[in-house]
C-alpha cells in the first residue's frame, strides 16, 4: 500500500512540474505582469500599527476622523484591483469617528466605556470576514442559497471589538462555505493578491488578509478551522494568530460549528500587519470572560529561556514539499535565534505527520465514518446537495457552486473506515506534542510549501497543502503565522510559531522577535 501511494505521489509531482510551466506561461500571456499594480500609499497614517495610532488619537495628535477617512479612501482605491469587500458602512464609520473626536476635544472626562483599559482601540478601523454576523450586513459565506441573508445579530467577537472602540468599515470576501483556500464564490467573485493580481489570497479569510496587507485596515478578524487565518496571512505577507481553543467566542458565524469543532479545531483570531498589535487584539477578542484562559498573557517572555524546535517538511502523501526559498528563509530564523540567544534549535522528524491529512479529516468528523454537514450548509440547512449532480451541472455551466465545494460534498459522503483509528491517533499525537512542548517549548513549522499560487492552481496541484496549517488545528495548538519578507517572485514568505495549548503568549512573543529580525510586512504598493 505504501509503495503504491509513493508511486502515485511521485507521478503527481511529475505532472505538477510539467503543468506548472504551461499554466504560468498561459497566465503571463493573458494577464502580463500584474505585480505592484496597486495605487501607491501616500498617507503615513496607513503605515503605523493600530496601537500607535490609538495612542495618537487619545493624545490628539491626529483625529479619529482623519484615520477613518484615510482608510476608507485607501479601500476605495484598491477595490477595483482586489475585489476585497462585500458590504461597507463608510458613512456611518465617519459619523462614529466624528462623535469620538467631539468627546475627546470637549475637555470633559471620557465616558467610562471609553477609558484606555476598556477601549484600547478607540477610533481604529477594522474589517471582518463575510461569514461573521454583523447586524445589517450580508452573511451568505459565498453560498448562493444564502444570497439574500442579512444578519439581525452581531457575533460576540465582533461585538468585543466594537466595545473596545474600534470602528467597523466592511466585511470581506471568503471561499464558498469557508472550506477552501482560494477566496472565490459565485456571489462575489474572486479576490486578487495585492502583490500579484494573478495570484490567490488564500482562504477562507482571504479578503480579510488581503485588505490588511493592502493597507485598507490596520487589522481584521478572521476564523481558522484548517488554516483559514494563517494561509491568507501567509499569502498576503502579514501576521495571523490561531488561538488555543475556547479562547475567543466562535458564535455568530456561518456555517455553524459543532461542539467538537469548538473544542479542538476552530479558532477566531487577529490578522494584522504588525506583531505588536496581536496581543492587544487577542485580549479584546477574547473578552473579559475568557481572558483568564490565556495563560500569563501579560507576563513578559524571556525568549532566551525557551526551548526551540523546528520541522522543515511534512513527508505526507499527496502533499507538496517545501520549496527552496521557503526553507532558506526558515533557516535564517533558526540561525537568528541560535546566534542571538546562544541556544540550539532542535530539528524534529515526526512520523505521525505522514498521516496529517487523515488526522485532520478524522477530527473534522469526530471519528465518524462519514458526514454530510458541508452538503447541508450549502443548502442553508434545508436539504442536501447531490455532489454528482452538481458536478454534471458544473461542466454544463449551470452550477452555482465552485469545484472545490462540489468535490468536498462528494468526498465527505464517502465512508472512511479508518476515521475512528485516525481520530484516536490524533488524540494520542496531541498528548505527545503537549509533553514535547510543555510550558516553554516553541515549534517552528512551515505555513505553506510555496508562495501564493496563481488562481485555480491550488485545485490542480495544491489540493492537500492546506494541511501544513490544518494539522495544527487537529492538535488544538496555538499558532502564529509570521511574514519573512519576499521571495524572488516578490511574493511573501512565512513561517508558523507553535506552542503548547494555552501558551499563546509564547508564539506572540516569538513573532515580535521574528519581525525585528526579518523585517515583517513588506508593502505591496509603492510608498510616497
Coordinates of C-alpha atoms in Angstrom, one line a residue:
X1 CA 0.0 0.0 0.0
X2 CA 2.8 2.4 0.9
X3 CA 4.6 1.7 -2.3
X4 CA 1.5 2.4 -4.3
X5 CA 0.9 5.7 -2.6
X6 CA 4.6 6.7 -3.0
X7 CA 4.4 6.0 -6.7
X8 CA 1.2 8.0 -7.1
X9 CA 2.8 10.9 -5.2
X10 CA 5.9 10.7 -7.4
X11 CA 3.7 10.6 -10.6
X12 CA 1.7 13.6 -9.4
X13 CA 4.9 15.5 -8.8
X14 CA 6.0 15.0 -12.4
X15 CA 2.6 16.1 -13.7
X16 CA 2.7 19.1 -11.5
X17 CA 6.1 20.2 -12.7
X18 CA 5.0 19.8 -16.4
X19 CA 1.8 21.7 -15.9
X20 CA 3.4 24.4 -13.9
X21 CA 5.4 25.6 -16.8
X22 CA 2.5 25.8 -19.2
X23 CA 0.0 27.3 -16.8
X24 CA 2.3 30.0 -15.6
X25 CA 3.2 30.8 -19.2
X26 CA -0.5 31.0 -20.0
X27 CA -1.2 33.4 -17.2
X28 CA 1.7 35.6 -18.2
X29 CA 0.5 35.7 -21.8
X30 CA -3.1 36.5 -20.7
X31 CA -2.5 38.9 -17.9
X32 CA 1.0 40.2 -18.4
X33 CA 2.9 41.4 -15.4
X34 CA 0.4 42.1 -12.6
X35 CA 2.9 42.8 -9.8
X36 CA 2.7 46.0 -7.8
X37 CA -0.3 47.3 -9.7
X38 CA -2.0 48.9 -6.6
X39 CA -2.1 52.7 -6.1
X40 CA 0.8 54.0 -4.0
X41 CA 0.4 54.7 -0.3
X42 CA 0.6 58.4 0.3
X43 CA -0.7 58.8 3.9
X44 CA 1.7 57.8 6.6
X45 CA -1.2 57.0 9.0
X46 CA -1.7 53.8 6.9
X47 CA 1.8 52.7 7.8
X48 CA 1.6 52.8 11.6
X49 CA 0.5 50.0 14.0
X50 CA -3.0 50.2 15.4
X51 CA -1.7 50.5 18.9
X52 CA 0.4 53.5 17.9
X53 CA -2.4 55.2 16.1
X54 CA -4.8 54.7 19.0
X55 CA -2.4 56.5 21.4
X56 CA -2.0 59.3 18.9
X57 CA -5.8 59.7 18.7
X58 CA -6.0 59.9 22.6
X59 CA -3.2 62.4 22.7
X60 CA -5.0 64.5 20.0
X61 CA -2.0 64.3 17.6
X62 CA -4.5 63.2 15.0
X63 CA -8.2 62.8 14.9
X64 CA -10.3 59.6 14.6
X65 CA -11.9 61.2 11.6
X66 CA -8.6 61.6 9.8
X67 CA -7.7 58.0 10.5
X68 CA -11.1 56.6 9.3
X69 CA -11.2 58.8 6.3
X70 CA -7.6 57.8 5.3
X71 CA -8.5 54.1 5.4
X72 CA -11.8 54.5 3.6
X73 CA -10.0 56.4 0.8
X74 CA -7.5 53.6 0.6
X75 CA -10.2 50.9 0.4
X76 CA -11.9 52.7 -2.4
X77 CA -8.7 53.0 -4.4
X78 CA -7.8 49.3 -4.1
X79 CA -11.2 47.7 -4.5
X80 CA -11.2 47.8 -8.4
X81 CA -7.9 45.8 -8.3
X82 CA -8.5 43.4 -5.5
X83 CA -12.3 42.9 -5.2
X84 CA -11.9 42.6 -1.4
X85 CA -15.0 43.8 0.4
X86 CA -18.7 42.9 0.2
X87 CA -20.7 45.3 2.4
X88 CA -19.4 48.7 3.7
X89 CA -20.6 51.3 6.2
X90 CA -18.3 54.1 5.3
X91 CA -20.6 57.0 6.1
X92 CA -21.7 55.5 9.5
X93 CA -18.0 54.9 10.3
X94 CA -17.1 58.6 9.6
X95 CA -20.0 59.7 11.8
X96 CA -18.8 57.5 14.6
X97 CA -15.3 58.9 14.3
X98 CA -16.7 62.5 14.5
X99 CA -18.5 61.6 17.7
X100 CA -15.3 60.3 19.2
X101 CA -13.4 63.4 18.3
X102 CA -16.1 65.7 19.7
X103 CA -16.0 64.0 23.1
X104 CA -12.2 63.9 23.1
X105 CA -12.0 67.6 22.3
X106 CA -14.6 68.9 24.7
X107 CA -12.2 68.6 27.7
X108 CA -14.7 66.7 29.8
X109 CA -13.9 63.3 31.4
X110 CA -14.4 60.5 29.0
X111 CA -17.3 58.0 29.4
X112 CA -16.2 55.0 31.5
X113 CA -16.7 52.7 28.5
X114 CA -14.1 54.7 26.5
X115 CA -11.2 54.7 29.0
X116 CA -8.0 53.3 27.7
X117 CA -8.3 50.0 29.5
X118 CA -11.8 49.2 28.2
X119 CA -11.4 50.8 24.8
X120 CA -7.7 50.4 23.7
X121 CA -8.7 50.7 20.0
X122 CA -10.8 53.9 20.2
X123 CA -11.2 55.3 16.7
X124 CA -9.3 52.5 14.9
X125 CA -11.0 51.0 11.8
X126 CA -11.2 47.2 11.2
X127 CA -12.8 44.6 9.0
X128 CA -14.4 41.2 9.4
X129 CA -14.9 38.2 7.1
X130 CA -18.3 37.9 5.5
X131 CA -19.1 34.7 7.3
X132 CA -19.3 36.6 10.6
X133 CA -22.5 38.2 11.6
X134 CA -22.9 42.0 11.9
X135 CA -26.4 43.5 12.1
X136 CA -27.4 44.7 8.6
X137 CA -24.5 43.0 6.7
X138 CA -24.8 40.0 4.4
X139 CA -23.9 36.7 6.0
X140 CA -24.0 34.4 2.9
X141 CA -20.5 32.9 3.2
X142 CA -20.5 33.0 -0.6
X143 CA -23.3 30.4 -0.8
X144 CA -25.9 31.0 -3.4
X145 CA -28.7 29.7 -1.2
X146 CA -28.0 32.4 1.3
X147 CA -27.6 35.2 -1.3
X148 CA -30.2 37.5 0.4
X149 CA -29.5 36.6 4.0
X150 CA -28.9 39.7 6.1
X151 CA -27.7 39.4 9.7
X152 CA -30.0 40.6 12.5
X153 CA -27.4 40.0 15.2
X154 CA -23.7 40.6 15.7
X155 CA -21.1 37.9 16.6
X156 CA -19.6 38.2 20.1
X157 CA -16.0 38.6 18.8
X158 CA -17.1 41.5 16.5
X159 CA -19.1 43.0 19.4
X160 CA -16.0 42.8 21.6
X161 CA -14.0 44.8 19.0
X162 CA -16.8 47.4 18.9
X163 CA -16.8 47.7 22.7
X164 CA -13.0 48.3 22.5
X165 CA -13.7 51.4 20.5
X166 CA -12.8 50.0 17.1
X167 CA -14.9 51.2 14.1
X168 CA -16.1 48.6 11.6
X169 CA -15.6 49.6 7.9
X170 CA -16.6 46.5 5.9
X171 CA -16.9 42.7 5.7
X172 CA -14.6 40.9 3.2
X173 CA -14.8 38.1 0.7
X174 CA -14.4 34.4 1.6
X175 CA -14.3 31.0 -0.1
X176 CA -17.6 29.3 -0.6
X177 CA -18.7 27.8 2.7
X178 CA -15.3 28.8 4.2
X179 CA -13.9 25.4 3.2
X180 CA -11.2 26.1 0.6
X181 CA -8.1 28.2 0.4
X182 CA -8.9 30.4 -2.6
X183 CA -11.4 33.2 -1.8
X184 CA -13.8 32.7 -4.7
X185 CA -17.5 32.2 -4.9
X186 CA -20.4 32.7 -7.4
X187 CA -21.9 35.7 -5.4
X188 CA -18.9 38.0 -5.1
X189 CA -16.3 36.6 -7.5
X190 CA -12.6 36.3 -6.9
X191 CA -10.3 38.3 -4.6
X192 CA -6.8 39.0 -6.0
X193 CA -3.4 39.1 -4.3
X194 CA -2.1 42.6 -3.7
X195 CA 1.4 41.5 -4.6
X196 CA 0.4 40.0 -7.9
X197 CA -3.2 40.1 -9.2
X198 CA -2.9 36.7 -10.9
X199 CA -2.3 35.0 -7.5
X200 CA -4.6 33.8 -4.8
X201 CA -5.1 35.4 -1.4
X202 CA -5.7 32.2 0.5
X203 CA -8.9 31.3 2.4
X204 CA -11.2 31.2 3.8
X205 CA -10.3 34.6 5.5
X206 CA -8.7 35.7 2.2
X207 CA -10.5 39.0 1.8
X208 CA -9.5 39.9 5.4
X209 CA -5.8 39.0 4.8
X210 CA -5.8 40.9 1.6
X211 CA -7.4 44.2 2.9
X212 CA -4.9 44.2 5.8
X213 CA -1.9 43.7 3.6
X214 CA -3.0 46.3 1.1
X215 CA -3.3 48.9 4.0
X216 CA -7.1 49.0 3.7
X217 CA -7.5 48.5 7.5
X218 CA -4.8 48.1 10.2
X219 CA -6.3 44.8 11.4
X220 CA -9.1 42.3 10.7
X221 CA -11.0 39.5 12.5
X222 CA -10.6 36.0 10.9
X223 CA -11.5 32.4 11.8
X224 CA -9.5 29.3 11.3
X225 CA -10.6 25.6 11.2
X226 CA -7.9 24.3 8.9
X227 CA -5.6 27.3 8.2
X228 CA -8.2 29.9 7.3
X229 CA -6.3 32.7 9.2
X230 CA -2.8 31.6 8.7
X231 CA -3.0 30.7 5.0
X232 CA -4.3 34.1 4.0
X233 CA -1.9 35.8 6.4
X234 CA 1.0 33.9 4.7
X235 CA -0.1 34.6 1.2
X236 CA -0.6 38.3 1.9
X237 CA 2.5 38.7 4.0
X238 CA 1.0 39.6 7.4
X239 CA 0.7 38.2 10.9
X240 CA -2.2 35.9 11.8
X241 CA -2.8 34.1 15.0
X242 CA -4.8 30.9 15.5
X243 CA -5.6 30.8 19.2
X244 CA -5.8 27.9 21.6
X245 CA -9.4 26.5 21.5
X246 CA -12.1 28.2 23.7
X247 CA -10.3 31.5 24.0
X248 CA -12.3 33.7 21.6
X249 CA -16.1 33.1 21.2
X250 CA -16.9 31.5 17.8
X251 CA -20.6 32.2 17.8
X252 CA -22.3 34.2 15.0
X253 CA -20.5 32.5 12.1
X254 CA -21.9 30.5 9.2
X255 CA -21.6 27.6 8.8
X256 CA -22.3 26.9 12.5
X257 CA -19.8 24.6 14.0
X258 CA -20.4 21.6 16.2
X259 CA -19.1 21.1 19.8
X260 CA -16.1 19.1 18.8
X261 CA -15.1 21.7 16.3
X262 CA -15.3 24.4 19.0
X263 CA -13.3 22.2 21.4
X264 CA -10.4 21.2 19.2
X265 CA -10.3 22.8 15.7
X266 CA -12.0 26.2 15.3
X267 CA -10.4 29.5 16.4
X268 CA -11.4 33.1 15.9
X269 CA -8.4 35.4 16.0
X270 CA -6.5 38.5 14.8
X271 CA -4.9 39.4 11.5
X272 CA -2.6 42.4 11.3
X273 CA 0.5 43.9 9.7
X274 CA 2.5 44.5 12.9
X275 CA 3.2 41.9 15.6
X276 CA 2.8 44.5 18.4
X277 CA -1.0 44.6 17.6
X278 CA -1.5 40.8 18.0
X279 CA -1.6 40.6 21.8
X280 CA -3.8 43.6 22.5
X281 CA -6.2 42.5 19.8
X282 CA -6.4 38.9 21.1
X283 CA -7.2 40.2 24.6
X284 CA -10.0 42.3 23.2
X285 CA -11.4 39.4 21.1
X286 CA -11.3 37.0 24.0
X287 CA -13.3 39.4 26.2
X288 CA -13.1 39.7 30.0
X289 CA -14.9 36.4 30.5
X290 CA -12.2 34.4 28.7
X291 CA -9.0 36.4 29.4
X292 CA -8.0 34.1 32.2
X293 CA -7.7 31.2 29.8
X294 CA -4.8 33.0 28.1
X295 CA -2.1 31.8 30.5
X296 CA 0.3 34.5 31.6
X297 CA -0.7 36.7 28.6
X298 CA 0.6 39.8 30.2
X299 CA 3.8 38.3 31.6
X300 CA 7.0 39.2 29.7
X301 CA 8.5 36.2 27.9
X302 CA 12.2 35.5 28.3
X303 CA 13.0 34.2 24.8
X304 CA 16.4 33.0 25.8
X305 CA 14.9 30.6 28.3
X306 CA 12.6 28.9 25.8
X307 CA 13.2 25.5 24.2
X308 CA 13.0 25.7 20.3
X309 CA 12.3 23.0 17.7
X310 CA 11.8 23.1 14.0
X311 CA 10.3 20.9 11.3
X312 CA 11.1 21.8 7.7
X313 CA 9.0 19.2 5.9
X314 CA 5.8 17.1 6.1
X315 CA 6.6 13.7 4.5
X316 CA 2.8 13.2 3.8
X317 CA 1.2 11.5 0.8
X318 CA -0.1 13.9 -1.8
X319 CA 1.4 16.9 0.0
X320 CA 4.0 19.1 -1.8
X321 CA 7.5 19.6 -0.5
X322 CA 8.6 22.9 0.9
X323 CA 10.4 24.8 -1.8
X324 CA 14.0 26.1 -1.6
X325 CA 13.3 29.7 -0.9
X326 CA 10.9 29.0 2.0
X327 CA 13.5 26.6 3.5
X328 CA 16.2 29.2 3.3
X329 CA 14.0 31.8 5.0
X330 CA 13.1 29.3 7.7
X331 CA 16.8 28.5 8.2
X332 CA 17.5 32.3 8.7
X333 CA 15.0 32.3 11.5
X334 CA 16.6 29.3 13.2
X335 CA 20.1 30.8 12.8
X336 CA 19.0 34.1 14.2
X337 CA 17.6 32.5 17.4
X338 CA 20.7 30.3 17.8
X339 CA 23.1 33.2 17.4
X340 CA 21.3 35.7 19.5
X341 CA 20.3 33.5 22.4
X342 CA 23.2 31.0 22.2
X343 CA 20.9 28.1 22.1
X344 CA 20.4 25.0 19.9
X345 CA 17.2 24.7 17.8
X346 CA 16.4 21.0 17.6
X347 CA 15.3 19.6 14.2
X348 CA 12.4 17.2 14.5
X349 CA 11.1 14.4 12.3
X350 CA 7.6 13.3 13.5
X351 CA 6.5 10.2 11.7
X352 CA 2.8 10.8 12.5
X353 CA 2.8 13.8 10.3
X354 CA 2.8 11.4 7.4
X355 CA -0.9 10.9 8.2
X356 CA -1.6 14.6 8.7
X357 CA -4.5 14.8 6.1
X358 CA -6.2 11.8 7.6
X359 CA -5.8 13.1 11.1
X360 CA -7.4 16.4 10.3
X361 CA -10.2 14.8 8.3
X362 CA -11.0 12.4 11.2
X363 CA -11.1 15.2 13.7
X364 CA -13.4 17.2 11.5
X365 CA -16.0 14.4 11.6
X366 CA -15.2 13.5 15.2
X367 CA -14.2 9.9 14.2
X368 CA -17.5 9.2 12.4
X369 CA -17.3 7.2 9.2
X370 CA -18.8 10.0 7.0
X371 CA -20.6 13.3 7.2
X372 CA -22.9 15.5 5.1
X373 CA -22.5 18.6 7.2
X374 CA -21.0 20.7 4.4
X375 CA -23.6 19.5 1.9
X376 CA -26.3 20.7 4.3
X377 CA -24.6 24.0 4.8
X378 CA -24.5 24.7 1.0
X379 CA -28.3 24.4 1.0
X380 CA -28.7 26.7 4.0
X381 CA -29.6 23.7 6.2
X382 CA -32.8 23.0 4.3
X383 CA -31.7 19.9 2.2
X384 CA -28.5 18.2 0.9
X385 CA -26.5 18.9 -2.3
X386 CA -26.1 16.0 -4.7
X387 CA -22.4 16.2 -5.5
X388 CA -22.5 14.1 -8.7
X389 CA -25.5 16.1 -10.0
X390 CA -23.7 19.4 -9.3
X391 CA -20.6 18.2 -10.9
X392 CA -22.5 17.4 -14.1
X393 CA -24.2 20.9 -13.9
X394 CA -20.7 22.4 -13.4
X395 CA -19.5 21.0 -16.7
X396 CA -22.7 22.4 -18.3
X397 CA -22.0 25.8 -16.7
X398 CA -25.2 25.7 -14.7
X399 CA -24.0 25.1 -11.2
X400 CA -23.8 28.0 -8.7
X401 CA -21.1 26.1 -6.6
X402 CA -17.3 26.1 -7.0
X403 CA -15.5 22.9 -7.9
X404 CA -13.7 22.7 -4.5
X405 CA -17.1 22.8 -2.8
X406 CA -18.6 20.1 -5.1
X407 CA -15.5 17.9 -4.6
X408 CA -15.8 18.2 -0.8
X409 CA -19.5 17.3 -0.9
X410 CA -18.6 14.1 -2.8
X411 CA -15.7 13.3 -0.5
X412 CA -17.5 13.8 2.8
X413 CA -20.3 11.4 1.9
X414 CA -17.8 8.6 1.2
X415 CA -17.5 6.3 4.2
X416 CA -13.9 6.0 5.6
X417 CA -13.4 3.0 7.8
X418 CA -10.1 4.4 9.1
X419 CA -11.6 7.6 10.6
X420 CA -12.0 6.1 14.1
X421 CA -8.5 4.9 14.0
X422 CA -7.1 8.3 13.0
X423 CA -9.3 10.0 15.5
X424 CA -7.7 8.0 18.3
X425 CA -4.3 8.6 16.8
X426 CA -4.9 12.4 16.7
X427 CA -5.6 12.5 20.4
X428 CA -2.5 10.4 21.1
X429 CA -0.4 12.7 18.9
X430 CA -1.8 15.7 20.8
X431 CA -0.7 14.2 24.1
X432 CA 2.8 13.6 22.7
X433 CA 3.1 17.1 21.4
X434 CA 1.9 18.6 24.7
X435 CA 4.6 16.7 26.5
X436 CA 7.2 17.7 24.0
X437 CA 6.4 21.5 24.1
X438 CA 5.4 21.7 27.7
X439 CA 5.1 25.2 29.2
X440 CA 8.2 26.6 27.5
X441 CA 8.5 25.0 24.0
X442 CA 8.1 26.6 20.6
X443 CA 8.0 24.8 17.4
X444 CA 8.9 26.5 14.1
X445 CA 6.9 25.0 11.2
X446 CA 6.1 25.7 7.5
X447 CA 2.9 27.6 6.8
X448 CA 2.6 26.5 3.1
X449 CA 5.1 24.8 0.9
X450 CA 5.4 27.6 -1.7
X451 CA 4.5 31.3 -2.2
X452 CA 0.9 32.2 -3.3
X453 CA -0.1 30.1 -6.3
X454 CA -1.8 31.6 -9.4
X455 CA -5.6 31.5 -9.5
X456 CA -7.1 28.0 -10.0
X457 CA -3.7 26.3 -9.5
X458 CA -4.5 25.0 -5.9
X459 CA -7.4 23.0 -7.3
X460 CA -5.0 21.2 -9.7
X461 CA -1.8 20.7 -7.7
X462 CA -2.1 22.1 -4.1
X463 CA -5.2 20.3 -3.1
X464 CA -3.9 19.0 0.3
X465 CA -1.2 21.6 1.0
X466 CA -3.5 23.3 3.5
X467 CA -2.5 20.5 5.9
X468 CA 0.7 22.4 6.9
X469 CA -1.8 24.5 8.8
X470 CA -4.7 22.0 9.2
X471 CA -2.7 19.6 11.3
X472 CA -2.2 22.3 14.0
X473 CA -6.0 22.6 14.2
X474 CA -6.3 18.9 14.6
X475 CA -3.9 19.1 17.5
X476 CA -5.6 22.1 19.1
X477 CA -2.4 24.2 19.4
X478 CA -1.9 28.0 19.2
X479 CA 0.0 29.1 16.1
X480 CA 1.2 32.5 14.8
X481 CA 2.0 32.9 11.1
X482 CA 4.9 35.4 10.7
X483 CA 6.0 37.1 7.4
X484 CA 9.6 36.6 6.4
X485 CA 10.0 39.1 3.5
X486 CA 9.5 38.4 -0.2
X487 CA 10.9 35.7 -2.4
X488 CA 12.5 36.1 -5.9
X489 CA 9.0 36.4 -7.4
X490 CA 8.3 39.3 -5.0
X491 CA 5.7 37.2 -3.1
X492 CA 5.6 36.7 0.7
X493 CA 7.5 34.1 2.6
X494 CA 6.3 32.9 6.0
X495 CA 6.6 30.5 9.0
X496 CA 4.4 29.3 11.8
X497 CA 5.4 29.6 15.5
X498 CA 3.5 26.9 17.6
X499 CA 3.3 26.4 21.4
X500 CA 1.5 24.1 23.9
X501 CA -2.2 24.7 24.3
X502 CA -3.0 27.8 26.3
X503 CA 0.5 29.3 25.8
X504 CA -0.4 31.8 23.1
X505 CA 1.9 34.4 24.7
X506 CA 4.9 32.4 23.7
X507 CA 4.1 32.4 20.0
X508 CA 3.2 36.1 20.1
X509 CA 6.5 37.0 21.7
X510 CA 8.5 34.9 19.2
X511 CA 6.5 36.6 16.4
X512 CA 7.8 40.0 17.6
X513 CA 11.3 38.8 17.6
X514 CA 11.0 37.3 14.1
X515 CA 9.5 40.7 12.9
X516 CA 12.6 42.5 14.2
X517 CA 15.0 40.0 12.7
X518 CA 13.3 39.5 9.3
X519 CA 11.6 42.9 8.7
X520 CA 7.9 41.8 8.9
X521 CA 5.3 43.1 6.5
X522 CA 6.5 44.5 3.1
X523 CA 4.2 46.9 1.4
X524 CA 2.7 45.6 -1.9
X525 CA 2.3 49.2 -3.0
X526 CA 4.9 51.9 -3.6
X527 CA 5.2 54.3 -0.7
X528 CA 5.3 58.0 -1.4

